[in-house]
CSV table of C-alpha atoms and ligand atoms in Angstrom, one decimal:
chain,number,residue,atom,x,y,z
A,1,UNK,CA,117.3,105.9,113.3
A,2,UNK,CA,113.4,105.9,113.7
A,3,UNK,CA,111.4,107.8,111.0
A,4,UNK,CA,107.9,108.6,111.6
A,5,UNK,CA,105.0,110.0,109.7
A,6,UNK,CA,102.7,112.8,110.7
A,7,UNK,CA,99.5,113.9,108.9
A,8,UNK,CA,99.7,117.4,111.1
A,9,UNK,CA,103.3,119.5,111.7
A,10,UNK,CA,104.4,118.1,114.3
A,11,UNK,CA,106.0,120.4,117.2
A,12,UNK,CA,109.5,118.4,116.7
A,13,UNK,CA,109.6,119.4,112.5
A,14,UNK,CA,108.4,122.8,113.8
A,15,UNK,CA,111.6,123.6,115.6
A,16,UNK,CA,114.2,121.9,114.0
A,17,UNK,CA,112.7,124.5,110.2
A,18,UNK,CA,112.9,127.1,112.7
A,19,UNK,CA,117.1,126.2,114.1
A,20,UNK,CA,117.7,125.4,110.7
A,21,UNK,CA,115.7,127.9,107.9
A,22,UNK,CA,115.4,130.6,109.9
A,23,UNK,CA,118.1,130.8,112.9
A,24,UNK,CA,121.1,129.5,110.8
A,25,UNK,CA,120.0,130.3,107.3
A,26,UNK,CA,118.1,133.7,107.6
A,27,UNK,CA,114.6,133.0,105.7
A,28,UNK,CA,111.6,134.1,107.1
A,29,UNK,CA,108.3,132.8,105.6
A,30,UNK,CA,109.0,129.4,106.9
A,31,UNK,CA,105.4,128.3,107.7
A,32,UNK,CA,103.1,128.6,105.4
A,33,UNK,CA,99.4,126.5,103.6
A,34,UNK,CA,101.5,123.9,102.3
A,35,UNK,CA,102.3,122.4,105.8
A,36,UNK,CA,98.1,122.0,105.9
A,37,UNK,CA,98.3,119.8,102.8
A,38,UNK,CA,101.8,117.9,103.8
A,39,UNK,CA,102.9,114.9,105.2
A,40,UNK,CA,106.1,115.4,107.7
A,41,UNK,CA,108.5,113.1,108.3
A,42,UNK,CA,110.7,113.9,111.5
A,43,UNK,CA,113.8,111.1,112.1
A,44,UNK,CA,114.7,110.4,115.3
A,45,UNK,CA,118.4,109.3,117.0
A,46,UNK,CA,117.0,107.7,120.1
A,47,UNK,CA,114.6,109.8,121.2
A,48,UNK,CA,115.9,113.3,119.8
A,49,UNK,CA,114.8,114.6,116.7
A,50,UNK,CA,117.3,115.1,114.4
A,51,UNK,CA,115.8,115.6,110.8
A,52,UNK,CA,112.6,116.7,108.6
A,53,UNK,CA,111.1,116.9,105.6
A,54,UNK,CA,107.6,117.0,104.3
A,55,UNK,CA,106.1,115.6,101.0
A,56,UNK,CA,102.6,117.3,99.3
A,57,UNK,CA,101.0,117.2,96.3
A,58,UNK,CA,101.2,120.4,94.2
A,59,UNK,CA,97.9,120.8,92.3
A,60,UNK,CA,98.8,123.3,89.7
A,61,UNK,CA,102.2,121.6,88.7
A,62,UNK,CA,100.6,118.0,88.9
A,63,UNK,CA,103.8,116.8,90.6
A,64,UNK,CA,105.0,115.2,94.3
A,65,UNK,CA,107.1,118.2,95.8
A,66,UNK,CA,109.9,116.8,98.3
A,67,UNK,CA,110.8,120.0,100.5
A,68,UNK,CA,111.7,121.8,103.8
A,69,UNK,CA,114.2,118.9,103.9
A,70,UNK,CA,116.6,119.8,107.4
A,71,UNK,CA,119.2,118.0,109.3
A,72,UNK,CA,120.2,119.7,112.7
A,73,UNK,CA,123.8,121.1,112.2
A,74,UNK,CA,125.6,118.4,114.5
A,75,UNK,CA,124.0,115.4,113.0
A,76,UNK,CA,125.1,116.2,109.4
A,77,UNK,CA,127.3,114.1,107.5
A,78,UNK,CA,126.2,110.7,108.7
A,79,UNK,CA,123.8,109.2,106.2
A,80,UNK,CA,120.0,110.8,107.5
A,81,UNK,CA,119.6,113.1,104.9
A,82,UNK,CA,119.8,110.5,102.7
A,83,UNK,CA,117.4,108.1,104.9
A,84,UNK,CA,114.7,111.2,105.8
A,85,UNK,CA,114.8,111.1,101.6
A,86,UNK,CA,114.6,107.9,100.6
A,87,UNK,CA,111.5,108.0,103.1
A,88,UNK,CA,109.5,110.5,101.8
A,89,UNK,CA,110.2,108.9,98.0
A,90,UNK,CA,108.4,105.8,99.4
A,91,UNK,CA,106.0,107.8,101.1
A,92,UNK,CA,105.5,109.6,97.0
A,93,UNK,CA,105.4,105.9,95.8
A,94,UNK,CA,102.1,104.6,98.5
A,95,UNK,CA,100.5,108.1,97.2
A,96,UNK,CA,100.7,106.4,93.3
A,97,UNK,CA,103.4,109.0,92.4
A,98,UNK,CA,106.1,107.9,89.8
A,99,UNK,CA,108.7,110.8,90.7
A,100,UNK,CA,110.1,113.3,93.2
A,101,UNK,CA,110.5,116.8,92.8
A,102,UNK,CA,112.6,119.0,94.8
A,103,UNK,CA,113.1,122.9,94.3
A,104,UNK,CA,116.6,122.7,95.9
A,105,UNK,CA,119.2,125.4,97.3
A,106,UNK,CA,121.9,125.7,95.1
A,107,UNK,CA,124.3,125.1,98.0
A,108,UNK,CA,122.4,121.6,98.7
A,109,UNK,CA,122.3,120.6,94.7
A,110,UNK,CA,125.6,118.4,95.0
A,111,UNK,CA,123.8,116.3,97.8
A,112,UNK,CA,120.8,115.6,95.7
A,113,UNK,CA,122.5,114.5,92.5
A,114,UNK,CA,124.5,112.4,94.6
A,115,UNK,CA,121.2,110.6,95.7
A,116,UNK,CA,119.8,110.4,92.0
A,117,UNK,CA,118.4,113.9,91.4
A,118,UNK,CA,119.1,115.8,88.1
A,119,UNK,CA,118.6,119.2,87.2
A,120,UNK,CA,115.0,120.0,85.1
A,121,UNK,CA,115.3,123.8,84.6
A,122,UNK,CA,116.9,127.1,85.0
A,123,UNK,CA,118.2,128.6,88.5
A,124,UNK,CA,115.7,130.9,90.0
A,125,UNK,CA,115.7,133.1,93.1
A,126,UNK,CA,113.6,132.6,96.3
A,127,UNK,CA,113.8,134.1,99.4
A,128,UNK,CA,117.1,136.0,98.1
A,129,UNK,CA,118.5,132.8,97.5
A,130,UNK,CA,119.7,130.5,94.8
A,131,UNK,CA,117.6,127.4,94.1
A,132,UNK,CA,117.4,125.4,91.5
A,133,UNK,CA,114.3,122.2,90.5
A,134,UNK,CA,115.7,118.8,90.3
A,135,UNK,CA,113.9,115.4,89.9
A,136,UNK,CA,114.2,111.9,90.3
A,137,UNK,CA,112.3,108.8,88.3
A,138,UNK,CA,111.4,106.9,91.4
A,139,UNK,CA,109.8,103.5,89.2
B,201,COA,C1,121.6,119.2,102.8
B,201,COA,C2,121.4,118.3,104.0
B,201,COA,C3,119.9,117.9,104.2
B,201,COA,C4,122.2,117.0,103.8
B,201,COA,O1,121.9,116.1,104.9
B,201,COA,P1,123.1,115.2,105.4
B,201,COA,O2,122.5,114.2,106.4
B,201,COA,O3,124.3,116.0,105.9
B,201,COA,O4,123.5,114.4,104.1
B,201,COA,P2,124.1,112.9,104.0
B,201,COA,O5,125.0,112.6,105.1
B,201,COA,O6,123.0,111.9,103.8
B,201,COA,O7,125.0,113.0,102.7
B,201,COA,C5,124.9,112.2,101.5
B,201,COA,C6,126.1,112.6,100.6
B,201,COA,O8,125.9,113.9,100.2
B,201,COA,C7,127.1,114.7,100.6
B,201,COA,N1,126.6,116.0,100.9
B,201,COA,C8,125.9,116.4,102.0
B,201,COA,N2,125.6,117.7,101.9
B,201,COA,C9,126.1,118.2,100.8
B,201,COA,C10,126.1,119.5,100.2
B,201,COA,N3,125.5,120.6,100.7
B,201,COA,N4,126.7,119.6,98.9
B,201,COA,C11,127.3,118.5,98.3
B,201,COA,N5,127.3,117.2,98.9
B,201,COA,C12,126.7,117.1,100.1
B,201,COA,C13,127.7,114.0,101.7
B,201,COA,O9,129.0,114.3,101.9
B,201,COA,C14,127.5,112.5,101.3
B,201,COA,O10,128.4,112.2,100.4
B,201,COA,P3,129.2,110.7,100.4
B,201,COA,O11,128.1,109.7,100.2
B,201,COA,O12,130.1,110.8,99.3
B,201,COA,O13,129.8,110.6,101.8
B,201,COA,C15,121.9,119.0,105.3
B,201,COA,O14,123.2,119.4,105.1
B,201,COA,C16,121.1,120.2,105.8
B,201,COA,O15,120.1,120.0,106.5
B,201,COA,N6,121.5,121.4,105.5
B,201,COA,C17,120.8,122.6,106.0
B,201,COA,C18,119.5,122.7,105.4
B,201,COA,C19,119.5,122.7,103.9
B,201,COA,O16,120.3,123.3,103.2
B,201,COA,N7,118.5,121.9,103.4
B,201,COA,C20,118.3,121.8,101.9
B,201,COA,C21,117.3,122.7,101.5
B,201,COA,S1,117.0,122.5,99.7
């Protein structure tokens, strides 16, 4: 498993947000400023790309913001969420960051505690859909 860095959205993180957020889970703003102000992480099996995730700084909260985090559906299971992750935490660590945020799906929450996230607030609603913010101490 290859994981590289882009500066720009790549095409490959493009499409695999687009199978994943919007074909199989039904949200629509997927694109938005953020992605401008991101760097995107696409891991590759061979040459395929098989996962994403991008990592920004958010201004207003002061924190590093872990997000858009998507494994296609048949490589799921096998370790490269965890490894597309634990990338972007270095990635938070070179930027001088001390910890990761991640406003995560409800549905996904079990997969981040089980990499070291804990829950910081409340459930709120985004999208029409459950999410809650969890973090993780990264030094
Ligand atoms: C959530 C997601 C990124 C996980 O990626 P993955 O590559 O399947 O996860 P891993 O194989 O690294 O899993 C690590 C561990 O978490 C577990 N896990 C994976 N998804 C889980 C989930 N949704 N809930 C609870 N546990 C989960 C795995 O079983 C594994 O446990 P183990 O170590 O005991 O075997 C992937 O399922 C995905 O892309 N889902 C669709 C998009 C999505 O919901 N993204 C999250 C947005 S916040």
């Amino acid at each position: 498993m290859e994981i590289k860095v882009y500066r720009k959205l790549p095409e490959q993180a493009a499409k695999i947000r687009v199978e994943v957020f919007v074909n199989e889970q039904g949200f629509c703003d997927e694109f938005d400023d953020t992605d401008n102000n991101a760097v995107h992480l696409v891991a590759f099996d061979d040459k395929t790309a098989v996962a994403t995730a991008r990592v920004f700084y958010d201004r207003s909260q002061k924190i590093y913001i872990i997000g858009r985090i998507a494994v296609i559906k048949s490589m799921r299971k096998q370790n490269i969420g965890t490894q597309i992750i634990a990338q972007a935490e270095k990635e938070i660590l070179k930027q001088n960051g001390d910890t990761a945020y991640i406003h995560a799906q409800m549905q996904a929450s079990g997969f981040y505690k089980k990499i070291g996230y804990s829950e910081t607030g409340k459930q709120d609603v985004e999208q029409g859909c459950k999410h809650i913010w969890m973090a993780k101490k990264l030094s």
